[in-house]
Short mmCIF file of C-alpha atoms and ligand atoms in Angstrom, two decimals:
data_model
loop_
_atom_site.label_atom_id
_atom_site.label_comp_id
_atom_site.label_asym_id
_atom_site.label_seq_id
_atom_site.Cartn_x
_atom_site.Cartn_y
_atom_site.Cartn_z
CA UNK P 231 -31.97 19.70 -114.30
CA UNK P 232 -29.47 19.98 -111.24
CA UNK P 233 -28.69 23.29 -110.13
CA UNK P 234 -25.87 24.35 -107.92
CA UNK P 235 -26.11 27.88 -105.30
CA UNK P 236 -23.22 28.85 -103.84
CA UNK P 237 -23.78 31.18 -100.51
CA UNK P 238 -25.70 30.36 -97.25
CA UNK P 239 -27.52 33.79 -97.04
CA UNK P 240 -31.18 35.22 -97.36
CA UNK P 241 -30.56 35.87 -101.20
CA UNK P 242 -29.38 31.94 -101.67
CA UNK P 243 -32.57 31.17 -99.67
CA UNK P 244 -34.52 32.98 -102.29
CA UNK P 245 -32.40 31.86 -105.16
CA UNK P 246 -33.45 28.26 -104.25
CA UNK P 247 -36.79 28.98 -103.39
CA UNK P 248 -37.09 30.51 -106.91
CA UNK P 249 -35.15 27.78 -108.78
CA UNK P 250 -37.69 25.23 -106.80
CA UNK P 251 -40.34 26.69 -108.41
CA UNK P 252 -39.35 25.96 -112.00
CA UNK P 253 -40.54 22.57 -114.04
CA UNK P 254 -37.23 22.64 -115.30
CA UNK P 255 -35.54 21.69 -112.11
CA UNK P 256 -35.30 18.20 -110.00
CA UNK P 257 -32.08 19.01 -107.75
CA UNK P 258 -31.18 21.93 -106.31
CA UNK P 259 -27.64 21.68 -104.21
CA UNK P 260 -26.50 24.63 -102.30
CA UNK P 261 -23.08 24.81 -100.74
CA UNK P 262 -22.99 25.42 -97.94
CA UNK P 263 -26.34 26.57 -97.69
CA UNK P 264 -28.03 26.58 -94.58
CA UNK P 265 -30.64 24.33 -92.64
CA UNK P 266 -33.37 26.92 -93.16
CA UNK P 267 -33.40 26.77 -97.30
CA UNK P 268 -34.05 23.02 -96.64
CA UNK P 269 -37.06 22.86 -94.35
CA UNK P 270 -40.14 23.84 -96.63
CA UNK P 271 -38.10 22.68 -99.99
CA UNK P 272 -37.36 18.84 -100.64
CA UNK P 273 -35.43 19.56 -103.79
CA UNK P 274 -32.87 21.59 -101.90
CA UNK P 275 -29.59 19.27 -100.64
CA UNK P 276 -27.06 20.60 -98.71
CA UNK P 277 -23.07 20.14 -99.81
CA UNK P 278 -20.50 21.09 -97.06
CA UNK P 279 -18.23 23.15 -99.18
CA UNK P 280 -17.58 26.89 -98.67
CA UNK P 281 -18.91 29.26 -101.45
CA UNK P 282 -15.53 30.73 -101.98
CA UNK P 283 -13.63 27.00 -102.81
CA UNK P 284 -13.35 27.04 -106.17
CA UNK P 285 -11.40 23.92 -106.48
CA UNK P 286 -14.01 22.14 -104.75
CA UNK P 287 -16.93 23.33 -106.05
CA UNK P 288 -15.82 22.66 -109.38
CA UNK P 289 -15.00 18.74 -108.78
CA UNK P 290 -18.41 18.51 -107.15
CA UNK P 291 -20.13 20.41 -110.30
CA UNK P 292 -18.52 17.96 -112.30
CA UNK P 293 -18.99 14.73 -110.34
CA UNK P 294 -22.53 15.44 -109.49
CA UNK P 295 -22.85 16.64 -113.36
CA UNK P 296 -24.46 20.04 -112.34
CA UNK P 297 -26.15 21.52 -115.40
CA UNK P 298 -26.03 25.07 -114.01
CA UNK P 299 -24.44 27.26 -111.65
CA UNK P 300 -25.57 30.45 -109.74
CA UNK P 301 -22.92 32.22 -107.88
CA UNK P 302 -23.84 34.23 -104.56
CA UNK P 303 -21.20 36.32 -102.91
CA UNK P 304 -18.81 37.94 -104.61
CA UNK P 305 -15.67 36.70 -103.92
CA UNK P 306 -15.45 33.98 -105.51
CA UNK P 307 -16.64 35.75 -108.52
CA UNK P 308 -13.34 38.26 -108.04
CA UNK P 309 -11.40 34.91 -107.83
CA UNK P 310 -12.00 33.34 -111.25
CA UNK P 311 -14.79 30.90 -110.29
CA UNK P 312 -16.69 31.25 -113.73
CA UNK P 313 -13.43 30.94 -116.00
CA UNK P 314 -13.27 27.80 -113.77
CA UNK P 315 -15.95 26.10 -114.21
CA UNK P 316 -15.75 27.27 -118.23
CA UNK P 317 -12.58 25.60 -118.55
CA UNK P 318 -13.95 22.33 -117.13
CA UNK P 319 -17.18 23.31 -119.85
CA UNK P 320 -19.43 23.42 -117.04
CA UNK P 321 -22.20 26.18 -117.37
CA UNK P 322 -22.38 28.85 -114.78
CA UNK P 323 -23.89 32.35 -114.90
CA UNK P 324 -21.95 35.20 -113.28
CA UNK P 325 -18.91 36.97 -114.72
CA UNK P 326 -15.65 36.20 -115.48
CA UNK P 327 -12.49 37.33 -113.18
CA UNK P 328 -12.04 39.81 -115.82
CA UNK P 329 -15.61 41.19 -115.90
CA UNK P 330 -15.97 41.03 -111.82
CA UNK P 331 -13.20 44.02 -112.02
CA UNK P 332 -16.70 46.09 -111.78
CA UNK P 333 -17.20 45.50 -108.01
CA UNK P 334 -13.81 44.05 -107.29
CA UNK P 335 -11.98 47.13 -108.20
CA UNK P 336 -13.65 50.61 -108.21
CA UNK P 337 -10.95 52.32 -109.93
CA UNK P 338 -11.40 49.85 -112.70
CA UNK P 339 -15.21 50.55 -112.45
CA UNK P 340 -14.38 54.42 -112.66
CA UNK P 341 -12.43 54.30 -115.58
CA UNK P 342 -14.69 52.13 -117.48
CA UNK P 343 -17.24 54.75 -117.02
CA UNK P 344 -14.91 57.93 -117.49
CA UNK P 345 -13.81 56.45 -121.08
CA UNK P 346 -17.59 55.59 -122.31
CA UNK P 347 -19.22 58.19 -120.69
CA UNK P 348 -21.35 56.66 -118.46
CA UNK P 349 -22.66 59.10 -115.63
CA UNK P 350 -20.95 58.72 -112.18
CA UNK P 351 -19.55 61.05 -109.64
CA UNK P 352 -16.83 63.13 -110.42
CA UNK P 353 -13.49 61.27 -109.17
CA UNK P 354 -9.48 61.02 -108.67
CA UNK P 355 -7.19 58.45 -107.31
CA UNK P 356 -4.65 59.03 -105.05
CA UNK P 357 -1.84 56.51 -103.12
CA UNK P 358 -0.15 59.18 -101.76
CA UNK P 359 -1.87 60.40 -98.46
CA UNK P 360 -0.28 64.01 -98.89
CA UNK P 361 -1.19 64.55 -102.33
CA UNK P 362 -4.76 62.95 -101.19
CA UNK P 363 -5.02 65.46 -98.21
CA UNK P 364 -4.16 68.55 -100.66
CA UNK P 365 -7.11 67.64 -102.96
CA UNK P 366 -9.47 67.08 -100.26
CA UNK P 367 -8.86 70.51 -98.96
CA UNK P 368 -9.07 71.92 -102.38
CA UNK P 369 -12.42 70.40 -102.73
CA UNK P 370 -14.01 70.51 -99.15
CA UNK P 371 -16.44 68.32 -97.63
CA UNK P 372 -18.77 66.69 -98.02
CA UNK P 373 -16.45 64.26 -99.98
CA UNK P 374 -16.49 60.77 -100.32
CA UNK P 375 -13.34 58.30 -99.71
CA UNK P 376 -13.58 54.70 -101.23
CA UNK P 377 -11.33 52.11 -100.43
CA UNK P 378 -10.25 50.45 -103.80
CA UNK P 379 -10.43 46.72 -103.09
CA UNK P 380 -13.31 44.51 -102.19
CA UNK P 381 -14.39 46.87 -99.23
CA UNK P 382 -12.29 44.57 -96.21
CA UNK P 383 -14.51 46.04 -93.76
CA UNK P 384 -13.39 49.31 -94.58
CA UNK P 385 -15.48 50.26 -97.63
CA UNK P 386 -16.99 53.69 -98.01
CA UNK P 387 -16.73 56.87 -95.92
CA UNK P 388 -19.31 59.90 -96.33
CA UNK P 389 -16.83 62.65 -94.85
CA UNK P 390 -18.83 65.29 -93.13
CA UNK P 391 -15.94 67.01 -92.05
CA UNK P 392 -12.35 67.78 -92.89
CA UNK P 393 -11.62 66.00 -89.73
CA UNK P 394 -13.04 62.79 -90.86
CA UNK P 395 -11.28 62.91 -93.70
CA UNK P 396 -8.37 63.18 -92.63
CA UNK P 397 -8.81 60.50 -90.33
CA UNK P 398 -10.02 58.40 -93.10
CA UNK P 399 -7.01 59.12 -95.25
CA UNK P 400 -4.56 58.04 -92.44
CA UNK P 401 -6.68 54.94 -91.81
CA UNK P 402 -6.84 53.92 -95.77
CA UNK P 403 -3.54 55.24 -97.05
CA UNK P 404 -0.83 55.42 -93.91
CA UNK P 405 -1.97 52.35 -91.80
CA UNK P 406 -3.24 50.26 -94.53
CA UNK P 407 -2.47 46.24 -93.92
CA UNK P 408 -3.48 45.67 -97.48
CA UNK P 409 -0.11 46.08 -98.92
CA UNK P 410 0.06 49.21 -101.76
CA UNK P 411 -3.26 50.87 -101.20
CA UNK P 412 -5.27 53.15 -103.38
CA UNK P 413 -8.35 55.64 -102.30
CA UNK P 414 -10.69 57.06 -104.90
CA UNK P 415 -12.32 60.23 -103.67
CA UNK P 416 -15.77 61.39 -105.00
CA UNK P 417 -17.55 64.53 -105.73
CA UNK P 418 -20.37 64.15 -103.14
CA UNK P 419 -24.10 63.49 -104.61
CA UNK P 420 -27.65 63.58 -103.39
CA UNK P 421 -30.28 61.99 -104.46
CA UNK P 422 -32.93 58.71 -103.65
CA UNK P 423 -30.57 56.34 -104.19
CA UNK P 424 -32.21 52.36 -105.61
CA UNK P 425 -30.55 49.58 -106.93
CA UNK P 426 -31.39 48.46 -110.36
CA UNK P 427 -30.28 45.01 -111.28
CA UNK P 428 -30.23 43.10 -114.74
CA UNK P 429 -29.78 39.82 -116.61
CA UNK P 430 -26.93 40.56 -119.08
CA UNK P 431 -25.21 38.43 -121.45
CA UNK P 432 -22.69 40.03 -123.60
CA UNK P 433 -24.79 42.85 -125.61
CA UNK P 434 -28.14 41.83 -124.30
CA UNK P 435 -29.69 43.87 -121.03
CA UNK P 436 -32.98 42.86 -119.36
CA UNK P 437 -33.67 44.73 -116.35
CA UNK P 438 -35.58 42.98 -113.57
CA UNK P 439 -37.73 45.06 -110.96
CA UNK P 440 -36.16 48.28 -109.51
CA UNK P 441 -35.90 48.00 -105.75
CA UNK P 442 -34.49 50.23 -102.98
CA UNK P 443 -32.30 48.91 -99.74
CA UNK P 444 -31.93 50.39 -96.83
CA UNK P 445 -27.89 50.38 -95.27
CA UNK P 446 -28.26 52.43 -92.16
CA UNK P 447 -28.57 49.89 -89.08
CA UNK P 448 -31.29 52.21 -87.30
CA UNK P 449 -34.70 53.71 -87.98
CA UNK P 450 -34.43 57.50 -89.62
CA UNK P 451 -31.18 56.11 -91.36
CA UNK P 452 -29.34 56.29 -88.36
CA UNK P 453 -26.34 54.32 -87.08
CA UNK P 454 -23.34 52.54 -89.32
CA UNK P 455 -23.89 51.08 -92.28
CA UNK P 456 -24.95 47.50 -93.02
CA UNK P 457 -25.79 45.24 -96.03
CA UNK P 458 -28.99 46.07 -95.86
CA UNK P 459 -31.55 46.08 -93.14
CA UNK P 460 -34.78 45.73 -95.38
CA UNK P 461 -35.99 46.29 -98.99
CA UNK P 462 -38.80 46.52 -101.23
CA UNK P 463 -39.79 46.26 -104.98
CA UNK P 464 -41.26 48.25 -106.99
CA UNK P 465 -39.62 51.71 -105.84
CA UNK P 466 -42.73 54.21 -106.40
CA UNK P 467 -40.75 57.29 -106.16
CA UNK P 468 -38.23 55.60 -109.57
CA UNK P 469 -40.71 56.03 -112.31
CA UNK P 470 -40.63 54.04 -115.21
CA UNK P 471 -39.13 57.04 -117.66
CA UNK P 472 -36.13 56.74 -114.93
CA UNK P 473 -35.60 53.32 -115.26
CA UNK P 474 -35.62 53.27 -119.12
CA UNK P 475 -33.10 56.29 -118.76
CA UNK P 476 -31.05 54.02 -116.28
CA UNK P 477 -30.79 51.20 -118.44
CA UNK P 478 -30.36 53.57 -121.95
CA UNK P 479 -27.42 55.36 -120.23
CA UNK P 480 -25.84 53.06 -117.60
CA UNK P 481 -26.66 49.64 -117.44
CA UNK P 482 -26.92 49.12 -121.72
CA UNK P 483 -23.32 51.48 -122.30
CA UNK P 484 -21.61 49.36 -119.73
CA UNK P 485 -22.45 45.65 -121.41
CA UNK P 486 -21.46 47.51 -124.51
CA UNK P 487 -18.62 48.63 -123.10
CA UNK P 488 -17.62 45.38 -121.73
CA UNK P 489 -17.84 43.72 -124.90
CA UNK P 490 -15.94 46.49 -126.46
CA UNK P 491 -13.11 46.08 -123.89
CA UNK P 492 -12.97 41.77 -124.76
CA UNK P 493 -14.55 41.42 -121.73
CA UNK P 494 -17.92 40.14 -121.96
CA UNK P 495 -20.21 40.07 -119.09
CA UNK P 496 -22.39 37.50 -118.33
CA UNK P 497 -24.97 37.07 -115.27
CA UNK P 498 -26.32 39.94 -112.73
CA UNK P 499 -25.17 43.85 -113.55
CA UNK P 500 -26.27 45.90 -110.14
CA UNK P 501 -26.29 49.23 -110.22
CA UNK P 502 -26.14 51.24 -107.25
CA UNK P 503 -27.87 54.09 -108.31
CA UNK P 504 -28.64 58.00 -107.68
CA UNK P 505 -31.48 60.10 -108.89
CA UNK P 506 -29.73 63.10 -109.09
CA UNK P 507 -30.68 66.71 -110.52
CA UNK P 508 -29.31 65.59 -113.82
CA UNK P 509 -30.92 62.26 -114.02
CA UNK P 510 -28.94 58.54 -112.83
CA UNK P 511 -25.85 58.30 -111.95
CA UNK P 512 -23.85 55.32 -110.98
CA UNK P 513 -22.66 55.37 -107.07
CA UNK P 514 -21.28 51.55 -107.75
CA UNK P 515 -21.84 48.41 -109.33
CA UNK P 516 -22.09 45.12 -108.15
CA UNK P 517 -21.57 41.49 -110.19
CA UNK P 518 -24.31 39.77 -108.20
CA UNK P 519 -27.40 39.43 -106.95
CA UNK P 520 -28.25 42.17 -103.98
CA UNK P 521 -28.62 41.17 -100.92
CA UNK P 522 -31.12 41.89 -99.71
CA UNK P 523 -33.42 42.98 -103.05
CA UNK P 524 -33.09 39.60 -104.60
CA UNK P 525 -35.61 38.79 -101.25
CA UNK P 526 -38.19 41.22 -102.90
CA UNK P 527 -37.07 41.07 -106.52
CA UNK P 528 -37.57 37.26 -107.22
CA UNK P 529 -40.87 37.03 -105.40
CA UNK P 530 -42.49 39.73 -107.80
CA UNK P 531 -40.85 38.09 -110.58
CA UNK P 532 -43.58 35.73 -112.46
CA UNK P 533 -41.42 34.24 -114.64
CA UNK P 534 -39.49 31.50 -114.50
CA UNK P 535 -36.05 32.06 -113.10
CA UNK P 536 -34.12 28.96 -114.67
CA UNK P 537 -35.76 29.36 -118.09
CA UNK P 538 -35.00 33.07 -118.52
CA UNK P 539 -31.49 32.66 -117.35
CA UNK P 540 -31.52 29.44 -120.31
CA UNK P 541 -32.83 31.33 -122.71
CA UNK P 542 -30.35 34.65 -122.26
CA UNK P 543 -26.96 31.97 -122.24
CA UNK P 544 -28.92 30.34 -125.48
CA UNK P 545 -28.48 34.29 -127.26
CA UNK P 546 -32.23 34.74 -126.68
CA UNK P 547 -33.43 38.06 -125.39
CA UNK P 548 -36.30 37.03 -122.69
CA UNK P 549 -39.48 38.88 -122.35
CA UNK P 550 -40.10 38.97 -118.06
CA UNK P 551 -43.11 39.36 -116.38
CA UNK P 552 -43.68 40.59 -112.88
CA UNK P 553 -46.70 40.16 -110.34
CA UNK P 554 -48.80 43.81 -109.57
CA UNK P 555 -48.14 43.35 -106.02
CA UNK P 556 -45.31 45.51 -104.04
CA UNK P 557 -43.09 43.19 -102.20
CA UNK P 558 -41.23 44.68 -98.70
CA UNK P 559 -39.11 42.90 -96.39
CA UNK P 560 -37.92 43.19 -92.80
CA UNK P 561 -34.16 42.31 -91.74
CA UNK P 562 -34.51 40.71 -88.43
CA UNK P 563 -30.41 41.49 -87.35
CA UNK P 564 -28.70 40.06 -84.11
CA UNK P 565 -28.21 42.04 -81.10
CA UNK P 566 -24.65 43.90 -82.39
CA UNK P 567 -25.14 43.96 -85.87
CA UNK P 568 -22.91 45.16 -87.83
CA UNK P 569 -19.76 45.28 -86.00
CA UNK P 570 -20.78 41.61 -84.21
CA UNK P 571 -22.97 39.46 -83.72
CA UNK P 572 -24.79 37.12 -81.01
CA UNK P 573 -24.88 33.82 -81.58
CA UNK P 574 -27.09 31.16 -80.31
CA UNK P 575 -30.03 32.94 -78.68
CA UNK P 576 -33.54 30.90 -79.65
CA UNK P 577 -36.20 32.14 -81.83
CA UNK P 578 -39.76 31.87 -80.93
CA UNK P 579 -42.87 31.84 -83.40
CA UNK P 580 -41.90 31.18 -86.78
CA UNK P 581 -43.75 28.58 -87.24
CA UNK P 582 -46.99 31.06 -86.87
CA UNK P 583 -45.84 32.82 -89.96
CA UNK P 584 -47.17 32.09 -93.00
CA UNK P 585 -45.60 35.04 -94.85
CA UNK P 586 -42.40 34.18 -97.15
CA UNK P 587 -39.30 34.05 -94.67
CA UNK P 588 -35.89 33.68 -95.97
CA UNK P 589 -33.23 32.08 -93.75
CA UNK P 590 -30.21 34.51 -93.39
CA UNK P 591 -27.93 33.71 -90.63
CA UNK P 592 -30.01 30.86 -88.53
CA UNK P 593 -29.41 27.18 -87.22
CA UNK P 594 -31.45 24.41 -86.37
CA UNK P 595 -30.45 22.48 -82.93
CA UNK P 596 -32.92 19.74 -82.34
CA UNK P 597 -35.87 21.55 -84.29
CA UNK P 598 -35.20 24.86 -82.20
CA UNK P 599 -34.53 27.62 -84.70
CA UNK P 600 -30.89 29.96 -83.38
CA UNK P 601 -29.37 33.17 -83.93
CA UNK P 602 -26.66 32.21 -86.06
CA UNK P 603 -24.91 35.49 -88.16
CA UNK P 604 -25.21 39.04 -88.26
CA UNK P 605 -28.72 39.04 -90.54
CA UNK P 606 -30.68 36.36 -89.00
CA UNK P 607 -34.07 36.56 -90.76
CA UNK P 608 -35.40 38.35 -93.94
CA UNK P 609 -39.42 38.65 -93.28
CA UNK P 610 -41.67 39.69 -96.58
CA UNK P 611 -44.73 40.85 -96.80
CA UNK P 612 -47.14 41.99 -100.09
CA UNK P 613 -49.98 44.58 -100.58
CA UNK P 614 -51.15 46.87 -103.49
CA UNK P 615 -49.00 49.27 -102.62
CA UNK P 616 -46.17 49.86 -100.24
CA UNK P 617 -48.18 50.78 -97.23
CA UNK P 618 -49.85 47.36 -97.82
CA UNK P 619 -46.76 45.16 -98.06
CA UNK P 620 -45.72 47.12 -94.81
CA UNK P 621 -48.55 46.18 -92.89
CA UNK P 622 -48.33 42.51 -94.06
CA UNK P 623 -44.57 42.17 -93.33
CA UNK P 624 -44.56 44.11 -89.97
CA UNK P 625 -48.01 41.67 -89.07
CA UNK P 626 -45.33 38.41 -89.71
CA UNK P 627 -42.72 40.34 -87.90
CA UNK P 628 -44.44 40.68 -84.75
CA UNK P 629 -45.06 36.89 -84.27
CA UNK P 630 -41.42 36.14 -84.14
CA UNK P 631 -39.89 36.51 -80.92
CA UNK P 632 -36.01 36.45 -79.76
CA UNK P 633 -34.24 38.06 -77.04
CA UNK P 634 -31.26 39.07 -79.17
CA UNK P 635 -32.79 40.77 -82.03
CA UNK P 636 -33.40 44.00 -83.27
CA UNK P 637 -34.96 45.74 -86.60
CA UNK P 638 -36.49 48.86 -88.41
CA UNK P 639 -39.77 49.79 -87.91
CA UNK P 640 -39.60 52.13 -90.92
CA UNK P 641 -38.73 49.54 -93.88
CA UNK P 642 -40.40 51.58 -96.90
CA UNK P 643 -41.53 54.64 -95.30
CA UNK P 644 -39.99 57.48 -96.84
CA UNK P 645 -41.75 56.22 -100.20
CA UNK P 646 -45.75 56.69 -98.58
P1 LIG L 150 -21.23 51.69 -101.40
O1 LIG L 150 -20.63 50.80 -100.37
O2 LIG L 150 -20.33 52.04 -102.54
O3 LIG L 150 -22.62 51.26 -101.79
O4 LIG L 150 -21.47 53.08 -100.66
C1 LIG L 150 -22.17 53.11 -99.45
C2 LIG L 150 -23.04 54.32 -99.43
O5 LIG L 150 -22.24 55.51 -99.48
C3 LIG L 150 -23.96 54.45 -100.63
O6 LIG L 150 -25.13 53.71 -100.49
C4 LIG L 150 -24.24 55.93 -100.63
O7 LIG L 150 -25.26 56.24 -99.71
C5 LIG L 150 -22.96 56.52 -100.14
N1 LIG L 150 -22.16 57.04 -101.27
C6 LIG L 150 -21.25 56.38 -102.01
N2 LIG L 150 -20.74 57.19 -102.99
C7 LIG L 150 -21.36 58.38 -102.86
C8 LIG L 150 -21.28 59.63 -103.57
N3 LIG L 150 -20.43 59.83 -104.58
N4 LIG L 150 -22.07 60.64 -103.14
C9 LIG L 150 -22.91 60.47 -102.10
N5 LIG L 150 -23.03 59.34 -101.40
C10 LIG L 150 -22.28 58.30 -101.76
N1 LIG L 151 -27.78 45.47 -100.84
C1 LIG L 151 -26.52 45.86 -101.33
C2 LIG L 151 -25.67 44.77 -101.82
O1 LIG L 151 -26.11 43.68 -102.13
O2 LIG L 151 -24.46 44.99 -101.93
#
């Protein structure tokens, strides 16, 4: 079989590295893809086209007669690249334009939840910044302000204060370049938050491995927000009675509800989740693989990638297994990260790692690895237990040197 990944990230490198390991699979293309998901697999061919040309990726699906598609990043998911590809009756797994409405528009993923009960955060929407400021006072902080939108850099604001808020509802509502623009605000929760992702095809659910992420850009969950500085899978403080809850109230009422609306979805359900006082609830959902728990989520996965996503489009309900170990992974960021990134600066020692390393933002000039994006490398380890995997992936970590790097030394500790 020929495979197509779109994306160039650390969750495409994993993807491929996955799909590589199947019987099923000869060719894997990525586009663009990066130097680093080619070096240790000969399957894997680069194709210079950018993950969010639909037009283009399509003609090449066809030409090169892909038999299957995974989709990466989102965007082109929010753009119609699986009706696409169905109209040309090429087979792809992620959801329809329709279905992507669950990350692409958070009001749409708010009222899909408020009509079939599904627990979230309390919520109202608001375009008018005075009628948004009244209810924010009425309610008091901490409150939380979500762009609605694909986040445009803007995203997600935890209001401490009153101040904040306000500042945020200026920012979102009165100086927004994103033409008519919409906030949600949401009753504030607390909890351990994980992300629990499954393979869904209309009706049928099949969880995968919970894992947690960790967005703050500094130890202590400190600093701004990120996509992720590190991860690990299984999440010891989720039990399994929480994940069966997860899955019996969110993740299985929203494929339901999907179908119900005549809007099937098909490919990876994310939930952003919170263990709160009265069980999960949903803090947002994504149409795609995480990034980065697909780095710890396929490499505990025994079974075959290809074959289970096969079997699911052929109206089969797969049975997955996983390995015992605990996988954990380090986020090696450039110097900046997240509001920019340096470029260019050489990285020492990799080839001294025998760990699992996925390729997130590198290049390869003359057979010197670069710097090349915000998340540069994703480093795994694996143990019995968390405090194992640690050790193993900090152990890899500390054989790769570069001047312009930085990243967590706590990845997985609030879980010992
Ligand atoms: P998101 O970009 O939607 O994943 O949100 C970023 C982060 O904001 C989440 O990981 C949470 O930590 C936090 N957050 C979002 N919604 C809420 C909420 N209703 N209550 C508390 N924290 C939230
Ligand atoms: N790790 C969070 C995300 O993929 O959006």
């Amino acid at each position: 079989m020929k495979i197509l990944i779109t994306g160039k990230g650390g969750r495409e490198h994993a993807l491929a590295w996955k799909a590589a390991q199947s019987p099923l699979v000869s060719k894997i293309y990525v586009a663009p893809g990066s130097a680093g998901m080619t070096c240790n697999l000969p399957q894997v061919q680069r194709v210079p086209i950018n993950d969010t040309d639909n037009a283009a990726l399509v003609h090449f699906a066809k030409t090169e007669q892909v038999d299957l598609t995974l989709v990466g990043p989102e965007n082109a998911l929010v753009n119609g690249i699986v009706d696409d590809f169905r109209q040309e009756g090429l087979s792809i797994f992620g959801p329809c334009k329709a279905a992507a409405q669950l990350e692409g528009s958070k009001l749409f993923a708010k009222q899909l939840m408020d009509k079939y009960g599904i627990p979230t955060a309390r919520y109202a929407v608001f375009s008018d910044y005075e009628q948004a400021l009244s209810h924010v006072q009425r309610e008091g902080v901490p409150i939380v302000i979500k762009y609605d939108g694909l986040a445009a850099g803007k995203g997600v604001v935890v209001a401490q204060t009153e101040e904040e808020a306000v500042l945020t509802l200026q920012a979102m509502l009165l100086h927004s370049r994103f033409g008519e623009a919409k906030v949600v605000i949401e009753e504030f929760l607390q909890g351990p938050e994980f992300s629990l992702m499954a393979l869904v095809h209309g009706e049928t659910v099949v969880p995968l491995s919970v894992a947690q992420d960790h967005k703050r850009a500094f130890d202590g969950d400190k600093g701004p927000n990120t996509g992720g500085m590190g991860a690990y899978c299984p999440v010891p403080i989720i039990s399994q009675k929480t994940i069966e809850q997860a899955v019996k109230t969110i993740l299985q009422p929203v494929a339901t509800a999907m179908v119900a609306e005549g809007n099937p979805f098909t490919g990876i359900l994310y939930g952003g989740l919170m263990l709160t006082n009265a069980g999960p609830k949903v803090i947002e959902f994504n149409v795609r693989f995480g990034d980065p728990e697909t780095e710890v989520v396929l490499p505990r996965m025994k079974s075959d990638l290809i074959q289970t996503i096969l079997d699911l489009l052929n109206g089969k309900k797969p049975i997955l297994e996983w390995h015992e170990d605990v996988f954990l992974g380090v986020v090696l960021a450039s110097a900046g990260y997240p509001e920019m990134a340096t470029k260019g600066s050489p990285i020492e020692g990799l080839e001294n790692v025998n760990n699992l390393v996925f390729h997130c933002g590198t290049e390869n000039r003359d057979g010197q690895w670069l710097t090349n994006g915000g998340r540069v490398l994703f480093v795994t380890g694996k143990g019995k237990d968390v405090a194992a995997a640690r050790e193993n992936a900090y152990m890899a970590v500390e054989q790769i040197h570069c001047k312009d790097i930085f990243y967590r030394r706590d990845i997985g500790i609030q879980s010992l």
